[in-house]
């Protein structure tokens, strides 16, 4: 299984991210190229990138499975303020260029939030923006994340994702499934096979390039988007393992975005638990007490 977690991207850039992932026993990871809440980005240091690539190779992390996440503040759905819309487009383009420099193949994007706009207009804004941004021959693909439906989020069902993908002229676009978001948007993961069948008919399973593996603090269709540690939420361990071990998703990287337990990163223990396919009900206690 290709599994890792989100990690930080700090002074040591990709090298620091790789070190953190390795400390969790992961064979992939996801990072932001700077703070997810802002657009301040440091200059990439090619020496650190090269060191990261060497370290990753030595530790069985294939760069083609490593994922970048675009900052939350990029909202391509809203063009009410044209300067902000243009800035969001330029910024996403520069993030793609950073990924290309690092050798990263996929960047996850939240499609956007409609805010005061009609949803169909918001979706058109996203499509137009992506048509300006995405190039066929980019070595890094934008992948749209399935969203929980908090506030006015776009991308809350197969239909909206399909409309965006079909509206984009390039084929260089994919999808990232987030299990917490699917649950919160109204998909009961007991019916995950049905979901995949419908997804395949409308979009194609080959478009799924990443899975965010998270439990949820809330019930199906709650539209909340609050992640929980694996097996400690409303989805539960067994259903999450059905997704993690699904034959049709076996080559797709799985990324944990579960919360810290107190001050402690849970990823090493969660990855162990997932690889063993056995729930550890003491995971939170072990983290706090050790
Ligand atoms: Fe996300
Ligand atoms: Fe996610
Ligand atoms: Zn989320």
mmCIF file of C-alpha atoms in Angstrom, residues 8-20 29 31 44 48-53 55-56 63 66 102-104:
data_model
loop_
_atom_site.group_PDB
_atom_site.id
_atom_site.type_symbol
_atom_site.label_atom_id
_atom_site.label_comp_id
_atom_site.label_asym_id
_atom_site.label_seq_id
_atom_site.Cartn_x
_atom_site.Cartn_y
_atom_site.Cartn_z
ATOM 1 C CA UNK A 8 5.155 20.238 6.966
ATOM 2 C CA UNK A 9 7.294 22.057 4.427
ATOM 3 C CA UNK A 10 9.593 24.294 6.429
ATOM 4 C CA UNK A 11 13.112 25.737 6.216
ATOM 5 C CA UNK A 12 14.434 22.464 4.876
ATOM 6 C CA UNK A 13 11.690 22.453 2.227
ATOM 7 C CA UNK A 14 11.145 19.070 0.511
ATOM 8 C CA UNK A 15 14.049 17.567 2.495
ATOM 9 C CA UNK A 16 12.294 18.350 5.794
ATOM 10 C CA UNK A 17 9.009 16.926 4.472
ATOM 11 C CA UNK A 18 10.742 13.715 3.353
ATOM 12 C CA UNK A 19 12.489 13.324 6.728
ATOM 13 C CA UNK A 20 9.189 13.747 8.551
ATOM 14 C CA UNK A 29 3.524 12.141 1.768
ATOM 15 C CA UNK A 31 2.850 18.832 1.695
ATOM 16 C CA UNK A 44 13.097 26.887 -3.767
ATOM 17 C CA UNK A 48 17.695 20.872 -0.637
ATOM 18 C CA UNK A 49 15.529 19.434 -3.426
ATOM 19 C CA UNK A 50 18.363 17.196 -4.640
ATOM 20 C CA UNK A 51 19.115 16.017 -1.104
ATOM 21 C CA UNK A 52 15.402 15.267 -0.635
ATOM 22 C CA UNK A 53 15.242 13.242 -3.856
ATOM 23 C CA UNK A 55 16.885 10.538 0.678
ATOM 24 C CA UNK A 56 13.497 9.583 -0.772
ATOM 25 C CA UNK A 63 8.307 10.997 -6.191
ATOM 26 C CA UNK A 66 4.107 12.430 -3.576
ATOM 27 C CA UNK A 102 10.340 19.882 -7.421
ATOM 28 C CA UNK A 103 9.335 16.981 -9.711
ATOM 29 C CA UNK A 104 5.881 16.631 -8.117
#
